[in-house]
DNA sequence: GATCATATCGCGAGGCGTCGCAATAGCGAC
DNA sequence: GTCGCTATTGCGACGCCTCGCGATATGATC
């Protein structure tokens, strides 16, 4: 497969945020390892929300030697780089937002199990209320708020 | 210790919600077991918020044979009776509110680790926003909202 | 391409919470 | 007081997540 490198580096291209992870890591004295490579590969396949378990499972498919603790640690790292953002589902389990564009809160209906993202306008009301009344800077994206959706109550 | 029963039933007394748990359980075809008795005894000692682990530990002090799964199941039951209400801390772990008077939300500062209850006025804003905009009936007490307190940001 | 400092890994153990199952024991009825 | 139905328990196993530790391997330097 000659010319592979030439092709890969041809053109400015649609730069993906994943492309320079190796560089960013090394710039900080950190290392670009096969385990991290695999995780990035998996993350490239996803959008939106994914469970930590799902990510680990997929990594294991690509590399049978995958270890959970290594994946968790790599995810922590990528979160510091701003490439993923974790939150907690209604039961406390971790969920990851891949390439979080705009942070958003989550709703979970205990009646039917549906989930929704909280729209920016609605989120703003919540954020503003806590900011103005308590000076508290909410990270809405970290939690899933439970309750009953319109279809499930009354 | 004669007259014990007479004393116990003397006067209308300051009825505690714990006093008729046995009756309420039996009324539903459920049973009043030593394990549940121990848990109630522990709950009587507490107010406000307690971790599930703390409750289990305290039960174990009173009864060395205590089993975690049994305590968890008993707590589920008491929650159905409205005597406790569980929520999740910022890390997803369970916390129990003993005799929840008024449900309230919780705030956690990721900077200093402090926690606060969300005051009713503030909670009302959040609940109303989700109710009016989405028809969603929030159970604020089930989650701990993370962020930075006034002292920890800017 | 060899060397070396140290970032990272894999492993094992532990805490938390859930569930299925077989054995046990409330408690209502007689 | 005994009997019998079945709610409940204890156990064991599992899934999720974290952490410490000794072994490994990255990648900067020469
Ligand atoms: Mn919950
Ligand atoms: Mn978290
Ligand atoms: Zn619903
Ligand atoms: Zn703070």
XYZ file of C-alpha atoms (C1' of nucleotides) and ligand atoms in Angstrom:
372
model
C 0.000 0.000 0.000
C 2.412 2.666 -1.244
C 1.649 6.382 -1.083
C -0.373 5.816 2.050
C 1.438 8.518 3.928
C 1.146 10.914 1.066
C -2.585 10.407 0.906
C -3.002 10.744 4.604
C -1.262 14.076 4.713
C -2.668 15.441 1.474
C -4.602 18.693 1.696
C -5.658 20.755 4.693
C -8.688 18.448 4.960
C -11.589 18.573 7.382
C -9.440 18.605 10.487
C -10.965 16.361 13.116
C -10.381 17.194 16.779
C -9.067 13.678 17.161
C -6.268 14.203 14.676
C -3.949 16.137 16.910
C -4.483 14.242 20.145
C -1.089 12.595 19.843
C 0.578 15.967 19.407
C -1.314 17.553 22.261
C -0.442 14.712 24.574
C 3.240 14.764 23.762
C 3.277 18.528 24.130
C 2.321 17.973 27.739
C 4.929 15.318 28.366
C 2.291 12.621 28.058
C 2.442 9.590 25.825
C 0.709 8.231 22.791
C 0.066 4.585 23.547
C -1.660 1.758 21.695
C -4.415 1.727 24.332
C -5.150 5.402 23.778
C -4.973 4.919 20.047
C -7.640 2.241 20.268
C -9.921 4.396 22.377
C -9.658 7.311 19.962
C -10.468 4.938 17.152
C -13.613 3.911 19.008
C -14.583 7.471 19.828
C -14.292 8.412 16.172
C -17.080 5.936 15.494
C -19.457 7.592 17.919
C -21.474 10.743 18.354
C -23.591 12.034 21.173
C -23.892 9.932 24.306
C -22.181 6.659 25.058
C -21.863 4.602 28.178
C -18.429 3.929 29.594
C -19.234 0.224 29.444
C -20.081 0.464 25.775
C -16.792 2.138 25.051
C -14.888 -0.501 26.964
C -16.731 -3.271 25.170
C -15.950 -1.765 21.780
C -12.302 -1.312 22.699
C -12.202 -4.945 23.676
C -13.486 -5.893 20.234
C -10.642 -4.028 18.588
C -8.069 -5.155 21.121
C -8.825 -8.169 23.231
C -6.288 -7.165 25.838
C -8.202 -4.015 26.773
C -8.372 -3.354 30.499
C -11.243 -1.314 32.018
C -9.114 0.759 34.336
C -6.929 1.864 31.469
C -9.935 3.014 29.480
C -11.348 4.915 32.447
C -8.021 6.645 32.928
C -7.768 7.506 29.248
C -11.274 8.952 29.321
C -10.313 11.141 32.274
C -7.435 12.412 30.232
C -9.538 13.154 27.165
C -11.999 14.951 29.374
C -9.207 17.254 30.512
C -8.494 17.932 26.843
C -12.152 18.797 26.356
C -12.778 16.002 23.872
C -15.323 14.166 25.970
C -17.449 15.132 28.949
C -18.922 12.703 31.392
C -22.229 12.852 33.145
C -24.278 10.491 35.270
C -27.438 8.742 34.195
C -30.441 8.632 36.498
C -28.981 5.596 38.228
C -25.597 7.195 38.692
C -23.767 5.386 35.952
C -21.371 7.264 33.754
C -22.198 8.484 30.300
C -19.837 10.215 27.948
C -20.629 12.966 25.520
C -18.329 12.747 22.559
C -17.009 16.092 21.336
C -19.425 18.075 23.470
C -20.350 21.034 21.291
C -22.703 22.783 23.624
C -23.116 21.430 27.091
C -26.664 20.495 27.892
C -28.592 18.959 30.735
C -30.534 15.722 30.606
C -33.974 14.641 31.626
C -35.067 11.118 32.399
C -38.655 9.979 32.771
C -39.000 7.382 35.490
C -42.324 6.425 33.972
C -41.369 5.438 30.458
C -37.590 5.566 30.562
C -37.292 8.183 27.841
C -34.549 10.745 27.956
C -34.321 14.271 26.594
C -31.760 16.949 26.348
C -32.714 20.159 28.075
C -32.979 22.894 25.468
C -30.737 25.915 25.847
C -33.629 28.262 26.686
C -34.810 26.002 29.458
C -31.309 25.398 30.686
C -30.738 29.123 30.795
C -33.603 29.569 33.230
C -32.129 27.000 35.578
C -28.587 28.270 35.293
C -29.671 31.869 35.783
C -31.783 31.065 38.803
C -28.923 29.399 40.636
C -26.456 32.017 39.514
C -28.478 35.026 40.552
C -29.932 33.605 43.747
C -26.896 31.727 45.042
C -23.955 32.755 42.919
C -23.650 29.121 41.959
C -22.218 28.241 38.537
C -24.068 25.100 37.531
C -22.597 22.351 35.415
C -25.905 21.080 34.157
C -24.322 18.508 31.895
C -23.063 16.467 34.795
C -26.453 15.274 35.973
C -29.589 13.664 34.709
C -32.699 15.135 36.244
C -35.446 12.636 36.911
C -39.162 13.079 36.873
C -42.244 12.329 34.829
C -42.720 13.423 31.263
C -45.897 15.011 29.981
C -47.148 11.688 28.724
C -46.570 9.857 31.975
C -48.133 12.096 34.601
C -51.813 13.088 35.002
C -39.791 -5.267 83.860
C -43.515 -5.433 84.496
C -45.958 -2.890 83.160
C -43.754 -2.458 80.126
C -46.593 -2.867 77.718
C -48.799 -0.559 79.699
C -46.185 2.152 79.598
C -45.544 1.681 75.949
C -49.156 2.176 75.061
C -49.883 4.896 77.627
C -51.133 8.195 76.265
C -51.533 9.398 72.713
C -47.882 10.491 72.891
C -45.788 12.212 70.232
C -46.559 9.651 67.574
C -43.451 8.975 65.529
C -43.887 7.917 61.929
C -41.734 4.924 62.765
C -44.146 3.624 65.342
C -46.676 2.120 63.022
C -44.370 0.673 60.427
C -45.031 -2.844 61.685
C -48.771 -2.310 61.366
C -48.509 -0.743 57.957
C -46.376 -3.581 56.678
C -48.653 -6.302 57.974
C -51.648 -4.467 56.558
C -50.091 -4.996 53.157
C -49.360 -8.670 53.677
C -45.727 -7.842 54.375
C -43.725 -8.918 57.380
C -42.093 -7.367 60.393
C -38.686 -8.975 60.593
C -35.707 -8.539 62.906
C -33.689 -7.071 60.049
C -36.301 -4.413 59.389
C -36.602 -3.745 63.107
C -32.870 -3.076 63.270
C -32.970 -0.709 60.332
C -35.840 1.279 61.828
C -33.898 1.500 65.060
C -30.970 2.959 63.118
C -33.167 5.362 61.190
C -34.649 6.661 64.444
C -31.145 7.791 65.387
C -30.744 9.892 62.266
C -32.046 13.044 60.653
C -31.436 14.613 57.308
C -29.093 12.882 54.907
C -27.333 9.586 55.369
C -25.381 7.382 53.038
C -26.588 3.873 52.380
C -23.182 2.621 53.443
C -23.446 4.439 56.751
C -26.801 2.878 57.438
C -25.471 -0.570 56.645
C -22.453 -0.026 58.869
C -24.629 1.092 61.768
C -26.967 -1.860 61.309
C -23.964 -4.124 61.446
C -22.988 -2.611 64.773
C -26.368 -3.455 66.199
C -26.549 -6.829 64.506
C -23.379 -8.408 63.260
C -25.265 -10.653 60.871
C -26.536 -7.727 58.809
C -26.403 -8.281 55.070
C -26.146 -5.357 52.622
C -28.682 -6.630 50.134
C -31.272 -7.002 52.857
C -30.757 -3.419 53.989
C -31.034 -2.131 50.431
C -34.263 -4.027 49.979
C -35.658 -2.742 53.249
C -34.789 0.806 52.249
C -36.646 0.343 48.976
C -39.646 -0.729 50.972
C -39.489 2.207 53.358
C -39.196 4.503 50.385
C -42.468 3.144 49.069
C -43.993 3.957 52.441
C -42.653 7.490 52.119
C -40.424 7.228 55.186
C -37.166 7.726 53.358
C -36.265 9.107 49.956
C -33.093 8.348 48.128
C -31.036 10.600 45.947
C -27.642 10.430 44.308
C -24.571 12.372 45.340
C -22.418 14.109 42.772
C -20.548 10.855 42.184
C -23.703 8.836 41.796
C -23.698 7.188 45.179
C -26.909 6.820 47.075
C -27.962 9.081 49.885
C -31.073 8.739 51.948
C -33.214 11.499 53.354
C -34.809 10.383 56.556
C -38.442 11.393 56.968
C -38.328 13.787 54.033
C -40.477 16.715 55.144
C -40.230 18.831 52.051
C -38.363 17.463 49.123
C -35.454 19.600 48.109
C -32.677 19.545 45.558
C -28.982 19.471 46.298
C -25.995 21.393 45.120
C -22.413 20.244 45.219
C -19.393 22.443 44.642
C -16.705 20.603 42.748
C -14.258 23.220 43.949
C -14.531 22.937 47.706
C -16.769 19.918 48.156
C -19.457 21.819 50.023
C -23.078 20.895 49.615
C -26.256 22.908 49.963
C -29.921 22.302 49.796
C -31.700 24.257 47.109
C -34.145 26.626 48.771
C -37.812 26.256 47.893
C -37.941 29.576 45.985
C -35.021 28.570 43.827
C -36.346 25.075 43.374
C -39.672 26.512 42.306
C -38.046 28.375 39.441
C -36.452 25.184 38.162
C -39.529 23.063 38.596
C -41.764 25.672 36.956
C -39.448 26.117 34.005
C -39.451 22.422 33.176
C -43.145 22.088 33.872
C -44.272 24.998 31.737
C -41.818 24.530 28.886
C -41.833 20.753 28.638
C -44.658 19.517 30.802
C -42.028 17.643 32.775
C -42.656 17.000 36.496
C -39.205 17.145 38.053
C -38.137 15.135 41.049
C -35.413 17.510 42.095
C -34.582 15.546 45.211
C -33.214 12.645 43.229
C -30.132 14.448 41.946
C -27.244 16.483 43.149
C -26.419 19.316 40.799
C -22.730 20.044 40.451
C -20.973 23.301 39.810
C -18.919 25.973 41.483
C -20.073 27.920 44.486
C -19.751 31.682 44.774
C -16.548 31.334 46.725
C -14.904 28.993 44.238
C -15.414 30.708 40.909
C -13.983 34.063 39.819
C 20.052 2.693 17.370
C 21.082 2.602 22.348
C 20.027 4.817 26.948
C 17.210 6.527 30.580
C 13.616 8.987 33.171
C 9.106 8.399 34.079
C 4.402 8.127 32.164
C 1.467 4.363 31.601
C -0.151 -0.200 31.890
C -2.137 -4.543 33.848
C -3.422 -6.617 37.774
C -5.627 -7.372 41.964
C -8.423 -5.819 45.490
C -12.062 -3.189 47.347
C -16.402 -0.429 47.707
C -21.021 0.115 45.946
C -25.352 -1.635 44.271
C -28.372 -5.386 41.977
C -30.259 -9.807 41.194
C -31.596 -14.900 41.223
C -32.117 -18.708 43.970
C -32.709 -22.009 47.623
C -33.468 -22.046 52.539
C -35.814 -19.757 56.265
C -39.206 -17.860 59.014
C -43.393 -14.498 59.674
C -48.011 -14.686 60.722
C -52.811 -15.795 59.726
C -55.818 -19.598 60.274
C -57.323 -23.508 62.663
C -49.676 -24.652 69.860
C -49.365 -26.381 65.028
C -49.617 -25.903 60.060
C -48.860 -23.961 55.720
C -48.442 -20.246 52.461
C -45.297 -17.221 50.802
C -42.653 -12.999 51.943
C -38.050 -12.469 53.187
C -33.424 -13.569 54.032
C -28.499 -14.746 53.081
C -25.564 -16.075 49.771
C -22.982 -15.818 45.718
C -22.103 -13.755 41.593
C -21.994 -9.975 38.724
C -21.400 -5.162 36.820
C -19.522 -0.624 37.614
C -15.803 2.300 39.098
C -11.450 3.491 41.783
C -6.901 2.958 43.475
C -2.092 1.341 44.608
C 1.684 -1.091 43.057
C 5.317 -3.298 40.478
C 6.407 -4.126 35.598
C 6.572 -2.110 31.061
C 7.379 0.813 27.274
C 7.248 5.733 25.283
C 9.969 9.081 23.326
C 13.503 12.712 24.284
C 18.465 12.904 24.054
C 22.585 11.668 22.399
Mn -31.931 6.504 41.917
Mn -19.007 12.637 37.982
Zn -42.494 9.238 30.448
Zn -16.947 25.836 46.491
